[in-house]
Amino acid sequence: MGTINVVNVAERHKFAWYQKSYLYSLLSGMRITIRHFFKSMFGGTVTLEYPEKQRQYSSRFRGMHSLKRDEQGRERCTACFCCMWICPADAIYIEAEAVSPERKHLHPEDKYAKRFDIDLLRCIYCGLCEEACPKGAIYVDGTGEMAADNREDLILTKERMTEKNGGPIIGRRL
Amino acid sequence: MVKIKIDGKEFELDEKKNLIDASKEVGVDIPYFCYHPSLSIVGMCRMCLIELEGVPKLQAACNTPVKEGMSVITKSPRVIEAREGTMEFLLANHPLDCPVCDKAGECHLQDNSFSDGKGNSRFTGEKRNHPQEDIGENLVINHNRCIICYRCVRFEKEKLGVSNLGLFERGSHSLIGLTPGAKPVTHNYQGALADLCPVGALLNKKTMFKSRVWWYKTTDTVCTGCSTVCPVESNVRDNKMYRLMPREIPAENQYFICDQGRFNLDWLNSNRLQSYYANGTPVISSEVYSAVGKKFSDSTNVAILGGARESNENLLKINEVMKSSGKKYFLESVVDEGQNHTTEQVDFLLTRDERPNTRGAKEAGFKSDTGLKGIIQDFNDNKIQLLFILNEGLPEGLTGSGTVVLLQTNLTEATQKAGYVVPIQTYAEQSGSFINKSGIARAFGKAMEPVQGLLTSGAFFEKLFEASIQKKEAAVGNY
């Protein structure tokens, strides 16, 4: 190599006399294979048989979004646009509307989201919308399983996203 | 000009101005809610309290005359404590409505509590609750959010001379609402009341919940509702015009705009003309240019009606093109009776003339000797072979055999009736100027992007002139 002032600080590994034989390296690799063989024979495998068995998500895993309801079953979201503003990927689209007397039992305040779409293909699952929400309405506490075979199914609308039952202001897995 | 000291620094201020305005000019910001440069001074909010050296109690800056040798302190612990205290009192009964309130982003309470407020509240009682009411066809009042600054009542009394709103009860039960027995507000300044309110107590129903204000792109333009041509800021989001807000020019005492022009914005966004028409069917532009260009070069007399809705730059260009064409031409901008009353006021801002540039069009040469009736008569007698109409309706009684070319921004019934129709840009998609009723030139900027290929009326005439010259391509040359 034609460079100057090169100092070689790495020492080439020198094999000992027994390591130089062919069988040593062969047996060392086989030991790992045999160990895995016995491990799988006695129930130590890590392969998860999906979909019969589901994986355990950690308590802070950021997955699919859901809109929560309060203890009285009213939607928490008041279309304040905080999540739409902070979303770094522009995945959220909200249209607000005034609450009419027919819908008054569904909403605590006089503004609600007429339309709340999250484009799951744009979303980067950062969870900033959950952090930004002042009402505890949106959480990213769903699973990571959102496969679909067309783009329309991957735009999450308000009906698919809203929880059916309400509860205290806390995410699903915390 | 007197010398005063603010926080130890010497300034020269105009003693005729209010202390708040004068110190804003030199860069010292004193927070306020109830003070307004064009309304009377009440000193009701107590937010502008400042310390004057030698005076034992804190003074309201809005009510303190500027005197020679005065020393103002705005950063002492007493003043800071006073501001924090005032904010805490105002927020004590103020609801936690920022997520649902339309004023968020442009709310004086939000801005002042962020810059001068304490950050936490010691209020543990129940906040008073009064349901929201409709008090006008456009106006909604939310009593909980009101901070009793009295601006709305003062505006109505001083500027409009009416007393629809009044202050009732006292203390923490104070309520501003319609005087008993009053019918809902119907005057032309409901939008101005909603602008004036520093918090979200008075709101416009027309723009309620449409969008948050931080997404708007602001441009300095003008309102085109009448010939006063008030300066406004246009708020555009996603190439749609959402609303107009007043642009303050203190030197001209210009602080408000009326409802007539500011809510009439749907025509900018929807039902736009985006294709050339010939005899009521859409055609491609080259057909229109070749046909009208031929007619232009064949005709001896040409007339152009309208122009009071177009900018001065367009009108001057049209005049130039017509002059260089060598034809005899007649220009007339008065097509409506209201235009003869350009300076007649309907109320303190609105005039009877609903076109912004009547005076500018007259000064640009759009004045004929025979007037509208004379031109229509000449057209019917076939003395005028080609008639252009700039963004106005088709005049009645046109029976001549000449060609009528209509330049329009929106699709109307006239699109089917005119001989040729050309789409043009609106005033919001170009920059230019209008001359208002008093002769002041009001410049406006480009707020929206036009559809690609859409021309201004001046550019259309230039292109038409080139099409009419019928340049013959030279057959020689190495291509």
Tab-separated table of C-alpha atoms in Angstrom, chain B residues 5-335:
chain	number	residue	atom	x	y	z
B	5	LYS	CA	-37.234	58.064	30.501
B	6	ILE	CA	-38.409	54.480	30.170
B	7	ASP	CA	-36.499	51.985	32.331
B	8	GLY	CA	-33.649	54.449	32.641
B	9	LYS	CA	-33.238	55.008	28.885
B	10	GLU	CA	-34.051	58.412	27.425
B	11	PHE	CA	-36.589	58.616	24.605
B	12	GLU	CA	-38.199	61.430	22.670
B	13	LEU	CA	-41.911	60.821	22.355
B	14	ASP	CA	-44.812	62.665	20.802
B	15	GLU	CA	-46.858	64.053	23.713
B	16	LYS	CA	-50.070	63.958	21.697
B	17	LYS	CA	-49.911	60.192	21.456
B	18	ASN	CA	-51.018	57.725	24.067
B	19	LEU	CA	-48.180	56.332	26.194
B	20	ILE	CA	-48.855	52.760	25.021
B	21	ASP	CA	-48.667	53.698	21.324
B	22	ALA	CA	-45.709	56.011	21.781
B	23	SER	CA	-43.651	53.455	23.691
B	24	LYS	CA	-44.503	50.737	21.147
B	25	GLU	CA	-42.906	52.933	18.499
B	26	VAL	CA	-39.642	53.035	20.414
B	27	GLY	CA	-39.741	49.328	21.131
B	28	VAL	CA	-41.148	49.138	24.646
B	29	ASP	CA	-44.122	46.785	24.782
B	30	ILE	CA	-46.746	47.454	27.425
B	31	PRO	CA	-49.432	44.725	27.530
B	32	TYR	CA	-53.096	45.741	27.368
B	33	PHE	CA	-56.584	44.368	26.680
B	34	CYS	CA	-59.133	47.159	26.841
B	35	TYR	CA	-57.109	49.915	25.196
B	36	HIS	CA	-57.754	50.530	21.510
B	37	PRO	CA	-56.211	53.413	19.544
B	38	SER	CA	-59.494	54.502	17.991
B	39	LEU	CA	-61.848	53.982	20.935
B	40	SER	CA	-62.235	55.906	24.189
B	41	ILE	CA	-59.963	55.066	27.108
B	42	VAL	CA	-61.617	53.230	30.010
B	43	GLY	CA	-58.769	51.646	31.995
B	44	MET	CA	-60.894	48.596	32.791
B	45	CYS	CA	-58.472	45.719	32.337
B	46	ARG	CA	-55.607	47.033	34.551
B	47	MET	CA	-53.067	45.141	32.504
B	48	CYS	CA	-51.101	48.199	31.362
B	49	LEU	CA	-50.109	49.202	34.915
B	50	ILE	CA	-46.685	50.805	35.079
B	51	GLU	CA	-44.720	52.482	37.787
B	52	LEU	CA	-43.986	56.183	37.556
B	53	GLU	CA	-41.108	57.447	39.566
B	54	GLY	CA	-42.316	59.632	42.402
B	55	VAL	CA	-45.932	58.421	42.203
B	56	PRO	CA	-46.870	56.017	45.043
B	57	LYS	CA	-49.432	53.865	43.208
B	58	LEU	CA	-49.158	52.104	39.866
B	59	GLN	CA	-50.718	54.003	36.966
B	60	ALA	CA	-52.554	52.711	33.927
B	61	ALA	CA	-50.382	53.545	30.939
B	62	CYS	CA	-53.376	54.005	28.661
B	63	ASN	CA	-54.613	56.880	30.805
B	64	THR	CA	-51.280	58.504	31.597
B	65	PRO	CA	-50.522	61.610	29.569
B	66	VAL	CA	-46.966	61.908	28.329
B	67	LYS	CA	-45.298	64.715	30.295
B	68	GLU	CA	-41.822	66.201	30.039
B	69	GLY	CA	-39.361	64.595	32.424
B	70	MET	CA	-41.592	61.605	33.255
B	71	SER	CA	-39.795	58.442	34.262
B	72	VAL	CA	-41.571	55.198	33.493
B	73	ILE	CA	-40.528	51.873	34.993
B	74	THR	CA	-41.874	48.737	33.300
B	75	LYS	CA	-39.581	46.077	34.718
B	76	SER	CA	-39.642	46.550	38.474
B	77	PRO	CA	-40.849	43.710	40.735
B	78	ARG	CA	-43.995	45.704	41.557
B	79	VAL	CA	-44.988	45.983	37.913
B	80	ILE	CA	-44.217	42.326	37.242
B	81	GLU	CA	-46.293	41.305	40.247
B	82	ALA	CA	-49.136	43.539	39.108
B	83	ARG	CA	-49.175	42.000	35.650
B	84	GLU	CA	-49.045	38.468	36.990
B	85	GLY	CA	-51.813	39.300	39.422
B	86	THR	CA	-54.042	40.797	36.743
B	87	MET	CA	-53.530	37.742	34.539
B	88	GLU	CA	-54.358	35.437	37.428
B	89	PHE	CA	-57.573	37.307	38.121
B	90	LEU	CA	-58.595	37.291	34.466
B	91	LEU	CA	-57.889	33.592	34.163
B	92	ALA	CA	-59.693	32.746	37.403
B	93	ASN	CA	-63.091	32.600	35.750
B	94	HIS	CA	-61.875	31.985	32.208
B	95	PRO	CA	-62.772	28.492	30.943
B	96	LEU	CA	-60.161	26.007	29.703
B	97	ASP	CA	-61.484	26.423	26.188
B	98	CYS	CA	-58.333	26.803	24.088
B	99	PRO	CA	-58.832	23.479	22.244
B	100	VAL	CA	-62.358	24.418	21.167
B	101	CYS	CA	-62.028	28.195	20.954
B	102	ASP	CA	-61.649	29.696	17.510
B	103	LYS	CA	-59.451	32.534	18.736
B	104	ALA	CA	-56.548	30.263	19.679
B	105	GLY	CA	-53.409	31.465	17.989
B	106	GLU	CA	-54.524	35.093	17.795
B	107	CYS	CA	-55.852	35.484	21.340
B	108	HIS	CA	-54.532	38.409	23.395
B	109	LEU	CA	-55.120	36.468	26.603
B	110	GLN	CA	-52.943	33.600	25.383
B	111	ASP	CA	-50.189	35.953	24.223
B	112	ASN	CA	-50.164	38.084	27.368
B	113	SER	CA	-50.344	35.170	29.771
B	114	PHE	CA	-47.424	33.581	27.998
B	115	SER	CA	-45.316	36.730	28.143
B	116	ASP	CA	-46.440	38.269	31.457
B	117	GLY	CA	-48.485	35.680	33.296
B	118	LYS	CA	-47.563	33.531	36.237
B	119	GLY	CA	-47.891	30.045	34.782
B	120	ASN	CA	-50.042	28.550	37.526
B	121	SER	CA	-53.297	29.509	39.165
B	122	ARG	CA	-54.362	29.332	42.776
B	123	PHE	CA	-58.067	29.377	41.971
B	124	THR	CA	-59.867	26.384	43.414
B	125	GLY	CA	-63.505	27.471	43.224
B	126	GLU	CA	-66.173	26.747	40.646
B	127	LYS	CA	-65.970	28.800	37.472
B	128	ARG	CA	-69.205	30.530	36.587
B	129	ASN	CA	-70.984	29.082	33.574
B	130	HIS	CA	-73.325	30.923	31.250
B	131	PRO	CA	-74.473	29.253	28.030
B	132	GLN	CA	-73.329	30.545	24.650
B	133	GLU	CA	-75.831	32.651	22.692
B	134	ASP	CA	-76.456	33.810	19.150
B	135	ILE	CA	-76.746	37.563	19.145
B	136	GLY	CA	-76.711	38.344	15.463
B	137	GLU	CA	-76.960	36.546	12.162
B	138	ASN	CA	-73.193	36.230	12.158
B	139	LEU	CA	-72.275	36.865	15.767
B	140	VAL	CA	-72.063	34.468	18.688
B	141	ILE	CA	-71.230	35.473	22.254
B	142	ASN	CA	-69.659	33.093	24.731
B	143	HIS	CA	-70.090	34.753	28.112
B	144	ASN	CA	-67.631	32.524	29.945
B	145	ARG	CA	-64.694	33.685	27.874
B	146	CYS	CA	-65.461	37.396	28.154
B	147	ILE	CA	-62.920	39.391	30.177
B	148	ILE	CA	-65.126	42.517	30.375
B	149	CYS	CA	-62.812	44.796	28.477
B	150	TYR	CA	-65.832	46.763	27.178
B	151	ARG	CA	-64.363	47.149	23.669
B	152	CYS	CA	-67.487	45.860	21.925
B	153	VAL	CA	-69.854	48.201	23.759
B	154	ARG	CA	-67.577	51.187	23.154
B	155	PHE	CA	-67.248	50.358	19.451
B	156	GLU	CA	-70.965	50.167	18.934
B	157	LYS	CA	-71.642	53.360	20.841
B	158	GLU	CA	-68.820	55.470	19.448
B	159	LYS	CA	-68.417	54.266	15.892
B	160	LEU	CA	-71.891	53.089	15.005
B	161	GLY	CA	-74.046	55.128	17.353
B	162	VAL	CA	-76.137	52.110	18.425
B	163	SER	CA	-76.402	50.434	21.816
B	164	ASN	CA	-77.202	46.801	21.205
B	165	LEU	CA	-74.721	45.521	23.774
B	166	GLY	CA	-74.491	46.530	27.403
B	167	LEU	CA	-72.799	45.548	30.655
B	168	PHE	CA	-75.024	44.037	33.323
B	169	GLU	CA	-74.575	42.877	36.925
B	170	ARG	CA	-71.266	43.514	38.635
B	171	GLY	CA	-68.274	41.866	40.193
B	172	SER	CA	-67.730	38.317	39.132
B	173	HIS	CA	-71.316	38.129	37.813
B	174	SER	CA	-70.621	40.809	35.171
B	175	LEU	CA	-72.152	39.972	31.844
B	176	ILE	CA	-71.982	41.684	28.486
B	177	GLY	CA	-74.950	40.903	26.324
B	178	LEU	CA	-77.844	42.272	24.331
B	179	THR	CA	-79.797	44.950	26.143
B	180	PRO	CA	-83.149	43.531	27.222
B	181	GLY	CA	-85.743	43.911	24.525
B	182	ALA	CA	-83.121	44.370	21.804
B	183	LYS	CA	-83.428	42.273	18.702
B	184	PRO	CA	-80.375	40.395	17.401
B	185	VAL	CA	-77.656	42.557	15.925
B	186	THR	CA	-78.106	43.200	12.212
B	187	HIS	CA	-75.624	45.942	11.406
B	188	ASN	CA	-72.731	45.692	8.983
B	189	TYR	CA	-69.986	45.434	11.616
B	190	GLN	CA	-70.538	42.071	13.268
B	191	GLY	CA	-67.248	40.826	11.874
B	192	ALA	CA	-65.524	43.953	13.187
B	193	LEU	CA	-66.880	43.222	16.669
B	194	ALA	CA	-65.476	39.711	16.505
B	195	ASP	CA	-62.078	41.080	15.420
B	196	LEU	CA	-62.120	43.668	18.186
B	197	CYS	CA	-62.780	41.204	20.969
B	198	PRO	CA	-59.335	40.277	22.386
B	199	VAL	CA	-60.529	36.815	23.423
B	200	GLY	CA	-62.888	34.290	21.920
B	201	ALA	CA	-66.034	35.713	23.456
B	202	LEU	CA	-67.442	37.260	20.263
B	203	LEU	CA	-66.987	35.001	17.267
B	204	ASN	CA	-67.994	34.880	13.624
B	205	LYS	CA	-70.394	32.118	12.736
B	206	LYS	CA	-69.282	32.291	9.115
B	207	THR	CA	-65.706	31.220	9.821
B	208	MET	CA	-66.348	29.119	12.922
B	209	PHE	CA	-64.164	26.003	13.206
B	210	LYS	CA	-63.017	26.224	9.590
B	211	SER	CA	-59.295	26.261	10.258
B	212	ARG	CA	-56.682	27.127	12.845
B	213	VAL	CA	-54.998	30.456	12.266
B	214	TRP	CA	-51.408	29.241	12.249
B	215	TRP	CA	-51.911	27.469	8.949
B	216	TYR	CA	-52.852	30.611	7.062
B	217	LYS	CA	-50.505	32.344	4.650
B	218	THR	CA	-50.991	36.070	5.023
B	219	THR	CA	-50.739	38.593	2.211
B	220	ASP	CA	-51.353	42.321	2.272
B	221	THR	CA	-54.236	42.945	-0.079
B	222	VAL	CA	-57.435	44.971	-0.190
B	223	CYS	CA	-61.132	44.389	0.202
B	224	THR	CA	-63.088	44.823	-3.028
B	225	GLY	CA	-66.573	45.180	-1.610
B	226	CYS	CA	-66.967	48.901	-2.232
B	227	SER	CA	-64.970	51.903	-3.365
B	228	THR	CA	-63.443	52.549	0.066
B	229	VAL	CA	-61.001	49.692	-0.691
B	230	CYS	CA	-60.004	49.035	2.927
B	231	PRO	CA	-56.551	47.498	3.415
B	232	VAL	CA	-56.820	43.924	4.647
B	233	GLU	CA	-54.715	40.842	5.172
B	234	SER	CA	-55.930	37.841	3.269
B	235	ASN	CA	-55.656	34.424	4.912
B	236	VAL	CA	-55.114	31.678	2.388
B	237	ARG	CA	-54.560	28.004	3.123
B	238	ASP	CA	-54.034	25.370	0.452
B	239	ASN	CA	-54.788	27.942	-2.255
B	240	LYS	CA	-58.244	28.611	-0.840
B	241	MET	CA	-59.222	32.015	0.473
B	242	TYR	CA	-60.562	31.546	4.000
B	243	ARG	CA	-60.979	35.028	5.403
B	244	LEU	CA	-59.925	38.668	5.378
B	245	MET	CA	-58.650	40.424	8.478
B	246	PRO	CA	-58.253	44.192	8.846
B	247	ARG	CA	-54.824	45.688	8.312
B	248	GLU	CA	-54.267	48.634	10.622
B	249	ILE	CA	-52.918	51.895	9.252
B	250	PRO	CA	-52.818	54.175	12.319
B	251	ALA	CA	-51.768	57.213	10.288
B	252	GLU	CA	-55.011	57.058	8.297
B	253	ASN	CA	-57.131	56.032	11.304
B	254	GLN	CA	-57.902	52.782	9.497
B	255	TYR	CA	-58.593	49.956	11.954
B	256	PHE	CA	-61.814	48.230	10.908
B	257	ILE	CA	-63.524	46.613	7.959
B	258	CYS	CA	-67.220	46.051	7.446
B	259	ASP	CA	-69.034	42.789	6.684
B	260	GLN	CA	-70.111	43.612	3.137
B	261	GLY	CA	-66.871	42.801	1.365
B	262	ARG	CA	-65.070	40.580	3.843
B	263	PHE	CA	-67.510	37.673	3.886
B	264	ASN	CA	-68.127	37.639	0.167
B	265	LEU	CA	-65.269	35.302	-0.695
B	266	ASP	CA	-66.829	32.141	-2.111
B	267	TRP	CA	-66.521	33.392	-5.658
B	268	LEU	CA	-62.724	33.297	-5.351
B	269	ASN	CA	-62.708	29.597	-4.537
B	270	SER	CA	-65.580	27.916	-6.321
B	271	ASN	CA	-67.447	28.084	-9.594
B	272	ARG	CA	-64.473	29.517	-11.412
B	273	LEU	CA	-64.343	29.782	-15.143
B	274	GLN	CA	-61.488	27.642	-16.367
B	275	SER	CA	-62.095	27.273	-20.055
B	276	TYR	CA	-62.663	29.460	-23.086
B	277	TYR	CA	-66.206	29.422	-24.417
B	278	ALA	CA	-67.590	30.129	-27.902
B	279	ASN	CA	-71.366	30.387	-28.240
B	280	GLY	CA	-71.954	28.592	-24.972
B	281	THR	CA	-69.691	25.573	-25.547
B	282	PRO	CA	-66.186	25.141	-24.167
B	283	VAL	CA	-63.472	25.363	-26.830
B	284	ILE	CA	-59.698	25.526	-26.884
B	285	SER	CA	-58.043	28.907	-26.596
B	286	SER	CA	-56.446	28.992	-30.034
B	287	GLU	CA	-59.886	28.937	-31.660
B	288	VAL	CA	-60.968	31.935	-29.645
B	289	TYR	CA	-57.752	33.844	-30.323
B	290	SER	CA	-57.883	33.235	-34.046
B	291	ALA	CA	-61.582	34.102	-34.368
B	292	VAL	CA	-61.513	37.162	-32.123
B	293	GLY	CA	-58.148	38.251	-33.514
B	294	LYS	CA	-59.560	38.206	-37.024
B	295	LYS	CA	-62.632	40.129	-35.885
B	296	PHE	CA	-60.344	42.625	-34.174
B	297	SER	CA	-58.294	43.283	-37.252
B	298	ASP	CA	-61.411	43.491	-39.427
B	299	SER	CA	-63.399	45.885	-37.248
B	300	THR	CA	-63.069	49.647	-37.382
B	301	ASN	CA	-64.602	50.543	-34.010
B	302	VAL	CA	-64.037	48.600	-30.831
B	303	ALA	CA	-65.590	49.257	-27.406
B	304	ILE	CA	-64.602	48.014	-23.961
B	305	LEU	CA	-67.109	48.148	-21.116
B	306	GLY	CA	-66.281	47.762	-17.463
B	307	GLY	CA	-62.868	48.023	-15.834
B	308	ALA	CA	-63.902	49.191	-12.393
B	309	ARG	CA	-63.091	45.729	-11.049
B	310	GLU	CA	-59.689	45.471	-12.698
B	311	SER	CA	-56.401	46.766	-11.350
B	312	ASN	CA	-54.829	49.968	-12.653
B	313	GLU	CA	-51.945	48.057	-14.179
B	314	ASN	CA	-54.303	45.983	-16.304
B	315	LEU	CA	-56.285	49.021	-17.395
B	316	LEU	CA	-53.196	50.952	-18.429
B	317	LYS	CA	-51.969	47.977	-20.418
B	318	ILE	CA	-55.320	47.664	-22.171
B	319	ASN	CA	-55.245	51.336	-23.046
B	320	GLU	CA	-51.718	50.952	-24.411
B	321	VAL	CA	-52.654	47.968	-26.560
B	322	MET	CA	-55.686	49.716	-27.966
B	323	LYS	CA	-53.654	52.816	-28.745
B	324	SER	CA	-51.013	50.837	-30.578
B	325	SER	CA	-53.627	48.927	-32.548
B	326	GLY	CA	-54.652	52.036	-34.412
B	327	LYS	CA	-58.364	51.301	-34.176
B	328	LYS	CA	-60.942	53.756	-33.011
B	329	TYR	CA	-61.904	52.614	-29.554
B	330	PHE	CA	-64.309	53.569	-26.792
B	331	LEU	CA	-63.666	52.761	-23.137
B	332	GLU	CA	-66.365	53.043	-20.508
B	333	SER	CA	-66.173	51.939	-16.923
B	334	VAL	CA	-69.515	53.160	-15.568
B	335	VAL	CA	-71.942	50.296	-16.139
